[in-house]
Coordinates of C-alpha atoms in Angstrom, one line a residue:
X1 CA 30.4 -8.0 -38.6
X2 CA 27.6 -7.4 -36.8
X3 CA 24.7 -9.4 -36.7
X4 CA 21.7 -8.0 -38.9
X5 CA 18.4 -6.6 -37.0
X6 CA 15.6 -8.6 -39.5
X7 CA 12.7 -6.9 -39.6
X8 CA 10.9 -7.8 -42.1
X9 CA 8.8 -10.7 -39.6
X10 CA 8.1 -10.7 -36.2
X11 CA 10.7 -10.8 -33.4
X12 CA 8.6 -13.6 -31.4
X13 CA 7.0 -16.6 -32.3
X14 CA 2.9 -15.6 -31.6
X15 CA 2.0 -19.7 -32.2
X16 CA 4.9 -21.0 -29.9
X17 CA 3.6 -18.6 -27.2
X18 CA 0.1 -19.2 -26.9
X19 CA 1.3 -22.8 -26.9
X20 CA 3.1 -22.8 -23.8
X21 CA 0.4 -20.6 -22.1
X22 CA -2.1 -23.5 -22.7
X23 CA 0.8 -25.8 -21.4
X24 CA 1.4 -23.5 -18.3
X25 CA -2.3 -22.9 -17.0
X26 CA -2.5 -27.1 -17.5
X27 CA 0.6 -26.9 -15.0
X28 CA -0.5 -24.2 -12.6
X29 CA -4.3 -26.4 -12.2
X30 CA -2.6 -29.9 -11.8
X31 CA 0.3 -28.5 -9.1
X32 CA -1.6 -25.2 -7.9
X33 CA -4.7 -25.9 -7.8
X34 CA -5.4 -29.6 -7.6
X35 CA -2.6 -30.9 -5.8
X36 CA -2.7 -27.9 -3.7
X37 CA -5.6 -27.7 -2.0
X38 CA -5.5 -31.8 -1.7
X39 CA -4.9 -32.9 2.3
X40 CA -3.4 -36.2 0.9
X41 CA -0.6 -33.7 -0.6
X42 CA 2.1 -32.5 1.6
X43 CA 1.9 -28.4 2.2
X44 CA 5.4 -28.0 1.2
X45 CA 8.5 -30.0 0.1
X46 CA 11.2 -29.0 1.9
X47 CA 14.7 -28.5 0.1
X48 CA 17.4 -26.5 1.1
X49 CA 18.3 -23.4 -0.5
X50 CA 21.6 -24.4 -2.3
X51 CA 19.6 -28.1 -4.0
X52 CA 17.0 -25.7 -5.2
X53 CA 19.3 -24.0 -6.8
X54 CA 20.5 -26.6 -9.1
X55 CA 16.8 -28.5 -9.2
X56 CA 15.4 -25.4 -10.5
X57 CA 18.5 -23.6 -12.8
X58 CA 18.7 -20.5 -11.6
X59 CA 21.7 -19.5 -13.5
X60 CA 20.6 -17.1 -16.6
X61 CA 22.1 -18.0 -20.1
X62 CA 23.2 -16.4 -23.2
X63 CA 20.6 -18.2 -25.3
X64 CA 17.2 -19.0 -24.4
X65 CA 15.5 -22.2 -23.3
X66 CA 13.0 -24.3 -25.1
X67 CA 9.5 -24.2 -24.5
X68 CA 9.2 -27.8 -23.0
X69 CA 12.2 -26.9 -20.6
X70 CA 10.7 -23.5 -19.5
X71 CA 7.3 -25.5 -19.0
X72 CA 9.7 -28.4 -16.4
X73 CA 10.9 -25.2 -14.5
X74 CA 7.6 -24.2 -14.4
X75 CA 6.4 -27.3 -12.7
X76 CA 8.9 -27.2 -10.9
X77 CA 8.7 -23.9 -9.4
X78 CA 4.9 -24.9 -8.0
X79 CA 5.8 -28.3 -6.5
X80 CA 8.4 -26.9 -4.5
X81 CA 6.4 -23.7 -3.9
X82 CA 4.6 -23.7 -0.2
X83 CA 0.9 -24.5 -0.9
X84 CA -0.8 -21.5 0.8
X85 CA -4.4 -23.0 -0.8
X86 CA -4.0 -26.2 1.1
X87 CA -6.3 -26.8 3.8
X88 CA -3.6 -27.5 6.0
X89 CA -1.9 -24.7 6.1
X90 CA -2.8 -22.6 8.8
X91 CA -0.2 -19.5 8.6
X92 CA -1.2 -16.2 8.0
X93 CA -1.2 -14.8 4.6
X94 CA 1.4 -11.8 3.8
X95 CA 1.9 -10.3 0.7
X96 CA 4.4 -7.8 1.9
X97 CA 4.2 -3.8 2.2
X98 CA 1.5 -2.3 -0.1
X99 CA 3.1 1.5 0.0
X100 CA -0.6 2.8 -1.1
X101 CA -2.2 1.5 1.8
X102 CA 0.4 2.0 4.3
X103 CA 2.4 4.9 3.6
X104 CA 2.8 7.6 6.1
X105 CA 2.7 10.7 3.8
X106 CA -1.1 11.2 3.4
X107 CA -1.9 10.9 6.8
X108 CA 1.0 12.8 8.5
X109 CA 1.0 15.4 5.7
X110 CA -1.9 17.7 4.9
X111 CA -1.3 20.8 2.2
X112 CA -1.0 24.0 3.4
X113 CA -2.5 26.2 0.4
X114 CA -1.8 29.8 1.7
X115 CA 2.2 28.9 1.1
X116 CA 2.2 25.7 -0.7
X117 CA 4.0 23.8 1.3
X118 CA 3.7 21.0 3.2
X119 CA 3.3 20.5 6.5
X120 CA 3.1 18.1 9.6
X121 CA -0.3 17.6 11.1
X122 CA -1.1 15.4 14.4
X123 CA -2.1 11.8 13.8
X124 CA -3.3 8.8 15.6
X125 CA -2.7 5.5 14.1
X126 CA -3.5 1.7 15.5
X127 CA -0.7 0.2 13.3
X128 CA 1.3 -3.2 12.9
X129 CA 4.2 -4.2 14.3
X130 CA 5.5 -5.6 11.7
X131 CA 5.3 -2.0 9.1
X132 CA 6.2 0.3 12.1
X133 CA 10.0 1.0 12.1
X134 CA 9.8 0.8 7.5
X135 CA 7.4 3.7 7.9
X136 CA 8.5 5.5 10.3
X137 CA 11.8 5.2 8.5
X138 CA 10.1 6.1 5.1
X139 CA 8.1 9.4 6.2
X140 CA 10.9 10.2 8.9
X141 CA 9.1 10.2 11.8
X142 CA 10.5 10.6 15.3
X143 CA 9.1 9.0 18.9
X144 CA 6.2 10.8 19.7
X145 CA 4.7 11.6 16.2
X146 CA 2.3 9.0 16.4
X147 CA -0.1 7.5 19.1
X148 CA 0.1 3.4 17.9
X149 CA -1.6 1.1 19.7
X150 CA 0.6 -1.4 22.2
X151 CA 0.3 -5.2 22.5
X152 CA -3.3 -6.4 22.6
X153 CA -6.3 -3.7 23.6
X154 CA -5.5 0.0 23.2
X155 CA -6.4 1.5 26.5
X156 CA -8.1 5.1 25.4
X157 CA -6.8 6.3 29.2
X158 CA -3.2 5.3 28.6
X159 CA -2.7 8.0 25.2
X160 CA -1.8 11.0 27.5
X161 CA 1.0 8.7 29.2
X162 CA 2.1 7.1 25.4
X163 CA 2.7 10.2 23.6
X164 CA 4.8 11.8 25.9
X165 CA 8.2 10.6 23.9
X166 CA 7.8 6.5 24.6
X167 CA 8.8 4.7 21.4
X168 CA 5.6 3.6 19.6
X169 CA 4.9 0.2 19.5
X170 CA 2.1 -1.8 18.3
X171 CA 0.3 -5.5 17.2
X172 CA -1.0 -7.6 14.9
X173 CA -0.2 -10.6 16.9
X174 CA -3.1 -11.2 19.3
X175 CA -6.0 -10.2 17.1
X176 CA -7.5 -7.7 19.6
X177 CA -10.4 -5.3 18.3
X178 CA -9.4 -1.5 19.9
X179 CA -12.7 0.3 21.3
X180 CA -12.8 2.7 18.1
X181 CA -15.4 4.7 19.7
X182 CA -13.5 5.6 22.4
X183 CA -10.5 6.9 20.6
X184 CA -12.3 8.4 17.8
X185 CA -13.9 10.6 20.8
X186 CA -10.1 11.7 21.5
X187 CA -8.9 12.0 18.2
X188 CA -11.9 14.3 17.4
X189 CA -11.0 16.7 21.0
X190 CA -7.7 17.0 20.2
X191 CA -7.7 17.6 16.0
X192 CA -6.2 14.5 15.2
X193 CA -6.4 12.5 12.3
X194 CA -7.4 8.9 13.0
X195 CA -5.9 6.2 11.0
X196 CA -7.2 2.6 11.4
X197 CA -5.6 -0.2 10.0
X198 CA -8.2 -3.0 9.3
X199 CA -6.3 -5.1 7.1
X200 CA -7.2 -8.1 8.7
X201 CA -9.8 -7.0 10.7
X202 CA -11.7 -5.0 8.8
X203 CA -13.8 -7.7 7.0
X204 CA -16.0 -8.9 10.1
X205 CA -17.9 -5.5 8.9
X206 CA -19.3 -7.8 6.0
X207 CA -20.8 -10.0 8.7
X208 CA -24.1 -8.9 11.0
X209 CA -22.7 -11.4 13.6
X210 CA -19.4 -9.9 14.4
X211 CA -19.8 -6.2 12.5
X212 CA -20.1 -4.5 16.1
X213 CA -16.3 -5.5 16.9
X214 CA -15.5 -2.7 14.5
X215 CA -17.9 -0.1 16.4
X216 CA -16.6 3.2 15.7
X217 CA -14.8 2.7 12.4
X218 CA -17.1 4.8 10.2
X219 CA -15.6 8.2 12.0
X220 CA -12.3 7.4 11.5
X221 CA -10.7 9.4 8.6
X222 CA -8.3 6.5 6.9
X223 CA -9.1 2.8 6.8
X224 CA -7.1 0.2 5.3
X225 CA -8.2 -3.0 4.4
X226 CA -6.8 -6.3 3.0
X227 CA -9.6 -8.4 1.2
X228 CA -6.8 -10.6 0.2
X229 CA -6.4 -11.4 3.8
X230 CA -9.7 -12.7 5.6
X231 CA -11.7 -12.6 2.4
X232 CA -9.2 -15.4 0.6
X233 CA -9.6 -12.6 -2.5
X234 CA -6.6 -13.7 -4.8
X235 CA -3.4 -11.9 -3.6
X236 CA -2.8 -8.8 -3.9
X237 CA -5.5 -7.0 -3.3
X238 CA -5.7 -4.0 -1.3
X239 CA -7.7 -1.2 -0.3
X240 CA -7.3 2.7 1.3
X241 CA -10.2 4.3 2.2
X242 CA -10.3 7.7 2.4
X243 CA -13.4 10.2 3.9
X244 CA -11.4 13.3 2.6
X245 CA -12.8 14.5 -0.6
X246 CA -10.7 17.4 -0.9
X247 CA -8.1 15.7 -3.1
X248 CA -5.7 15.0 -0.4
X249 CA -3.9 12.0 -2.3
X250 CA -3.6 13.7 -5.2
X251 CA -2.3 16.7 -3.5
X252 CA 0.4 15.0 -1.6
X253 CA 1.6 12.5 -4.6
X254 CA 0.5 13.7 -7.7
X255 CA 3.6 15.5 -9.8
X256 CA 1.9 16.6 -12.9
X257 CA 3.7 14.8 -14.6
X258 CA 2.3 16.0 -18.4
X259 CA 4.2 13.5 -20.7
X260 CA 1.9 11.0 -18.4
X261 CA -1.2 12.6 -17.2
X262 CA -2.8 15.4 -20.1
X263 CA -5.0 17.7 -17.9
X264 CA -6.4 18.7 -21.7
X265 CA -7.9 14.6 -22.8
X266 CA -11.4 14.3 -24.2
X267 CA -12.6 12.4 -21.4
X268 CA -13.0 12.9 -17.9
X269 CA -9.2 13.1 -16.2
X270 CA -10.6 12.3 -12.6
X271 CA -10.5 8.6 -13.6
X272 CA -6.5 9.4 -14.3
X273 CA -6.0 7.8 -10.7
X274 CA -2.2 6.9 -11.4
X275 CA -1.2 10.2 -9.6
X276 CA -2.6 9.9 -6.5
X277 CA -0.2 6.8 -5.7
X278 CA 3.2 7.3 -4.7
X279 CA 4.2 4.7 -7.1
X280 CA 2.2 6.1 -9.7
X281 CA 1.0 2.9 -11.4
X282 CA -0.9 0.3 -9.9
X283 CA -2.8 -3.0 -10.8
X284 CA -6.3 -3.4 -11.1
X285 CA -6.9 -5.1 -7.4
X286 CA -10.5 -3.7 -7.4
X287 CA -11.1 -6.2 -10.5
X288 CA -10.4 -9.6 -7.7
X289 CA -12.9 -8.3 -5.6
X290 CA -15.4 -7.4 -7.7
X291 CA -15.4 -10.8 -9.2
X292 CA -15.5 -12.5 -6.1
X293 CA -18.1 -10.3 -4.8
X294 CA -20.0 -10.9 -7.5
X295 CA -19.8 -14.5 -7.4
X296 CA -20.6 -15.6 -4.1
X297 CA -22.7 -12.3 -2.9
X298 CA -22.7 -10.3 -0.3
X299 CA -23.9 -13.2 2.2
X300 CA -21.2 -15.3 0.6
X301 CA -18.5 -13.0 2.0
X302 CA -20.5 -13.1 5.6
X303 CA -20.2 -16.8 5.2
X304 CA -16.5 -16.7 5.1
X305 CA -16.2 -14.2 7.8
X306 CA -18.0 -16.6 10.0
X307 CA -16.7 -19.6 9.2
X308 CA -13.0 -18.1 9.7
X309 CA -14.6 -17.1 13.4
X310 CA -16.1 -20.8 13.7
X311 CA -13.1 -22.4 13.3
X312 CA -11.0 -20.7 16.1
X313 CA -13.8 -21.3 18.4
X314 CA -13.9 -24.8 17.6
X315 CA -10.2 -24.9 18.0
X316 CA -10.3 -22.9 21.5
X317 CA -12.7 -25.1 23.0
X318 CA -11.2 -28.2 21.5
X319 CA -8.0 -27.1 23.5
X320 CA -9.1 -27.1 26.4
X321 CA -10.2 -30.4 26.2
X322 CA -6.5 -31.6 25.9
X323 CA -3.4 -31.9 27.9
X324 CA -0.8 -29.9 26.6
X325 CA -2.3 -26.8 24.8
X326 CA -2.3 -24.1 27.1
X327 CA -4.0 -20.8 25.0
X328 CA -1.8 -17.6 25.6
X329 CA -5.6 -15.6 26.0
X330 CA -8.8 -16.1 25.0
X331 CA -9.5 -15.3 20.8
X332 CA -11.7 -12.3 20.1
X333 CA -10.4 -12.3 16.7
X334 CA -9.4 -15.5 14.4
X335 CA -6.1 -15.5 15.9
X336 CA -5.7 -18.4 17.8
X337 CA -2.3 -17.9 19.9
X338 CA -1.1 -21.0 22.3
X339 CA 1.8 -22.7 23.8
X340 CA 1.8 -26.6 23.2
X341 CA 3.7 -27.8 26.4
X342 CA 5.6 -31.3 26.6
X343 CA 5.0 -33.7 29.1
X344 CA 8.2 -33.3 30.7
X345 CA 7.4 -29.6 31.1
X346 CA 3.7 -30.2 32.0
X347 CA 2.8 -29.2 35.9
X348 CA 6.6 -27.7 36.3
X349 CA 5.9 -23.5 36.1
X350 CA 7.4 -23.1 38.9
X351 CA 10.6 -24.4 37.4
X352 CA 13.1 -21.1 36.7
X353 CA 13.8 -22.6 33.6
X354 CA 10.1 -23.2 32.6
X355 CA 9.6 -20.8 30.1
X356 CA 13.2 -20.9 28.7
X357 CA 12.8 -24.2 27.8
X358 CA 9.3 -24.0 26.4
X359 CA 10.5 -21.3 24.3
X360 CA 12.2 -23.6 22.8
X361 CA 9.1 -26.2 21.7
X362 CA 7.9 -24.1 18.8
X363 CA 10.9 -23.8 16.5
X364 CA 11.0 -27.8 16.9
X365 CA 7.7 -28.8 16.5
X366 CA 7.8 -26.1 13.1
X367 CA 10.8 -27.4 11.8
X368 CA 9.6 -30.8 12.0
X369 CA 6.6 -30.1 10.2
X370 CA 7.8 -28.3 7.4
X371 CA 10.3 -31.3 6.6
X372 CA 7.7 -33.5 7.1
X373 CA 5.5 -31.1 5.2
X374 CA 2.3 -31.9 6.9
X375 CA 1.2 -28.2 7.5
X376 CA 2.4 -24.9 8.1
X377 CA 1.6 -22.4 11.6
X378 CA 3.8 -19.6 12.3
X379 CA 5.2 -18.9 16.0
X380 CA 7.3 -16.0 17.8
X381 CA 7.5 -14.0 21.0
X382 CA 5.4 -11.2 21.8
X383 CA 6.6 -8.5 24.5
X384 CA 7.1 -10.9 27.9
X385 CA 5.9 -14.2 25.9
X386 CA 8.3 -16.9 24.8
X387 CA 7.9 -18.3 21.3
X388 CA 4.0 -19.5 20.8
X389 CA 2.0 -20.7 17.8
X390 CA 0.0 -17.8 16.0
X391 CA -3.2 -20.2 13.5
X392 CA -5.1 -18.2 11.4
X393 CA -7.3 -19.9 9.2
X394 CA -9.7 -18.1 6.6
X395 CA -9.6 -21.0 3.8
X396 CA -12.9 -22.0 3.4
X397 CA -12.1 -25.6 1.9
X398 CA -10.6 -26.3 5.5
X399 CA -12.7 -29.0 7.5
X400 CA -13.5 -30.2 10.9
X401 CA -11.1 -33.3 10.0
X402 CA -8.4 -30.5 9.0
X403 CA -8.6 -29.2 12.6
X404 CA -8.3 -31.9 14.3
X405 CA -5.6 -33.8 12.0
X406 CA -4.0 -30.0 13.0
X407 CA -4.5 -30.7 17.3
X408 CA -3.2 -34.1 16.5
X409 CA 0.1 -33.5 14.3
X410 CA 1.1 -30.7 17.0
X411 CA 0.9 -33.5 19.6
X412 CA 2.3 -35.9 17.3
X413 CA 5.5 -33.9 16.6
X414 CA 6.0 -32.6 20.1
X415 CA 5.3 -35.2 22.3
X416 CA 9.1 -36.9 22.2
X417 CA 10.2 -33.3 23.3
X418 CA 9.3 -34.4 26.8
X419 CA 9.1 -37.9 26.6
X420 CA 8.9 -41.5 24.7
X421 CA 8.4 -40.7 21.1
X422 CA 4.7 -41.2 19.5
X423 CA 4.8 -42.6 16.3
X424 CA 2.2 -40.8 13.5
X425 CA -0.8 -42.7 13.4
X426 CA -1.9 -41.6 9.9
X427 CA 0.5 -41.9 7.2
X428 CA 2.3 -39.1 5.4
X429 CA 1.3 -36.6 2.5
X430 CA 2.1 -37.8 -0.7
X431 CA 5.3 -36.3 -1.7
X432 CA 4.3 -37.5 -5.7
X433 CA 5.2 -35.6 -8.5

């Protein structure tokens, strides 16, 4: 027989509930918070995928788990989490594709309202790498659609030869700043519609010192920006700005949909924004900023800007100081991109092997760290370069003494790679539970 539907109480337990939330947030500020933003901690505790699997339970069940259990996965789940807060890690933050900021459709698409129909306008876009073949995939673009900008500095005087059917490539890599200006002045002789994507970049605008890198950007007609990026705003938080005031998003997204947007409510429907995304519903990102914003002020954000500038600087010049780091160019941005060379490689370029085998150094030195777990740095190629270090650091908890204890532990876990092994100096994170 089957089992009887009781409703006469409540189908969840309200007291149990708020319990383990109390228990959880205790959790998420002892392993999250504390331990993860302390240098004595290791950044992340390496396990492979398959022991994970059985220290955290993966497997779903028939019957729930009790409270105290959910609360060990729980704790669980942060320690062996990477610790993106810790002042040792130095990789850039990515949250993944954010369709509302990237999407092709509103900038490749503009309504035609004599026939009600779409169709596809010109467009210049300085995208990333990373998003270019997902979007071009997504709004089906073929070479040639778009004008994106290739590795490093966009040359204004290289468009004509670009857009004649090369395959559009472009970078996030190197952390060079495009001459806005320049382009803008083509996009507005030729009718097109300039996209820039400032996710990263777009925050030096908070900052007098460095606001001029963005020259140019207030006559574009799209902007995207990332606070969650440079700003440290608590991920995700995106945003698309739009000069149109015509009603383009809504125009190319919205559906109508009545049974979820009422053109006939009491109040003012304008704030029904749902329809102007292509996923329709979105979270409250605005809130993140606005809090943060209001917290530190506007010369709070400019602080952060400049101290995320301050540390590559201090990292460039400290570089150059020591055997070993050879930079891959000079930063204009917070992207600090390098080679660490060996000593058995040092003084050998003109070995035909040389930059096979120093292709090789990064993987090594990364793999080492993240089993050691004394920080995180990304690496890869880039067009013609062989695998070097990309550091991007915009955590304002970070230190002189981080930096250096970074210079250090890339010469401490590389320096065996061409020579006698050099033992760590300092002792290890705590791997304490």
């Amino acid at each position: 027989m089957a089992e009887m539907i009781q409703l006469d109480h409540p189908g969840s337990d309200v007291a149990d509930a708020e319990a383990f939330l109390l228990e959880a947030l205790q959790i998420l500020l002892d392993e999250g918070v504390r331990k993860g933003t302390d240098a004595t901690q290791k950044v992340c505790e390496w396990k492979e995928p398959e022991e994970l699997r059985e220290l955290l339970g993966l497997e779903l069940r028939d019957h729930g788990e009790s409270r105290q259990s959910l609360l060990r996965r729980c704790r669980l789940v942060l320690r062996y989490s990477v610790k993106t807060g810790h002042p040792r890690f130095f990789n850039q933050l990515f949250s993944g594709l954010d369709l509302f900021a990237l999407t092709g459709r509103f900038i490749t698409e503009t309504l035609n309202t004599s026939q009600a129909t779409y169709e596809i306008a010109p467009v210049f876009v300085l995208m990333e790498e990373v998003l270019l073949a997902k979007l071009r995939e997504m709004v089906g673009w073929s070479d040639g659609d778009g004008i994106f900008a290739p590795g490093g500095r966009w040359s204004p005087r290289s468009w004509r030869r670009r857009s004649r059917g090369r395959k559009p490539s472009g970078t996030t890599v190197l952390g060079a700043f495009d001459p806005l200006g320049a382009i803008a002045d083509i996009c507005q002789r030729h009718n097109l519609w300039l996209h820039v994507d400032a996710a990263w970049g777009g925050s030096a605008l908070l900052s007098g010192k460095h606001r001029h890198l963005l020259d140019g950007i207030e006559r574009a007609d799209s902007v995207a920006w990332n606070p969650h990026k440079m700003l440290t705003v608590g991920q995700q938080c995106s945003a698309f700005l739009l000069r149109d005031s015509s009603g383009l998003l809504q125009r190319c997204h919205g559906t109508g949909a009545t049974y979820l947007f009422q053109r006939d409510k009491f109040y003012d429907v304008t704030y029904d924004t749902g329809d102007k995304t292509p996923q329709c519903g979105r979270r409250v990102d605005c809130l993140k900023l606005w809090l943060l914003w209001k917290a530190i002020g506007t010369q709070g954000l400019a602080r952060r800007v400049e101290r995320a500038f301050a540390f590559t600087r201090y990292l460039a010049e400290e570089m150059k100081r020591r055997d070993g780091f050879r930079l891959v160019l000079e930063p204009e941005f917070i992207n600090l991109c390098f080679w660490f060379v060996p000593p058995s490689l040092r003084g050998r370029e003109d070995d035909p092997q040389y930059w096979s085998k120093l292709g090789k150094v990064a993987p090594v030195i990364k793999e080492r760290m993240m089993k050691k777990g004394s920080m995180l740095v990304g690496y890869q190629p880039h067009g013609p370069h062989v695998n070097f270090f990309r550091q991007v650091v915009t955590n304002p908890v970070v230190t002189r003494a981080d930096l250096d204890f970074f210079l250090d532990e890339i010469e401490r876990l590389g320096e065996d790679l061409g020579g006698t092994p050099h033992p760590p100096p300092h002792p290890e994170p705590s791997s304490d539970p």
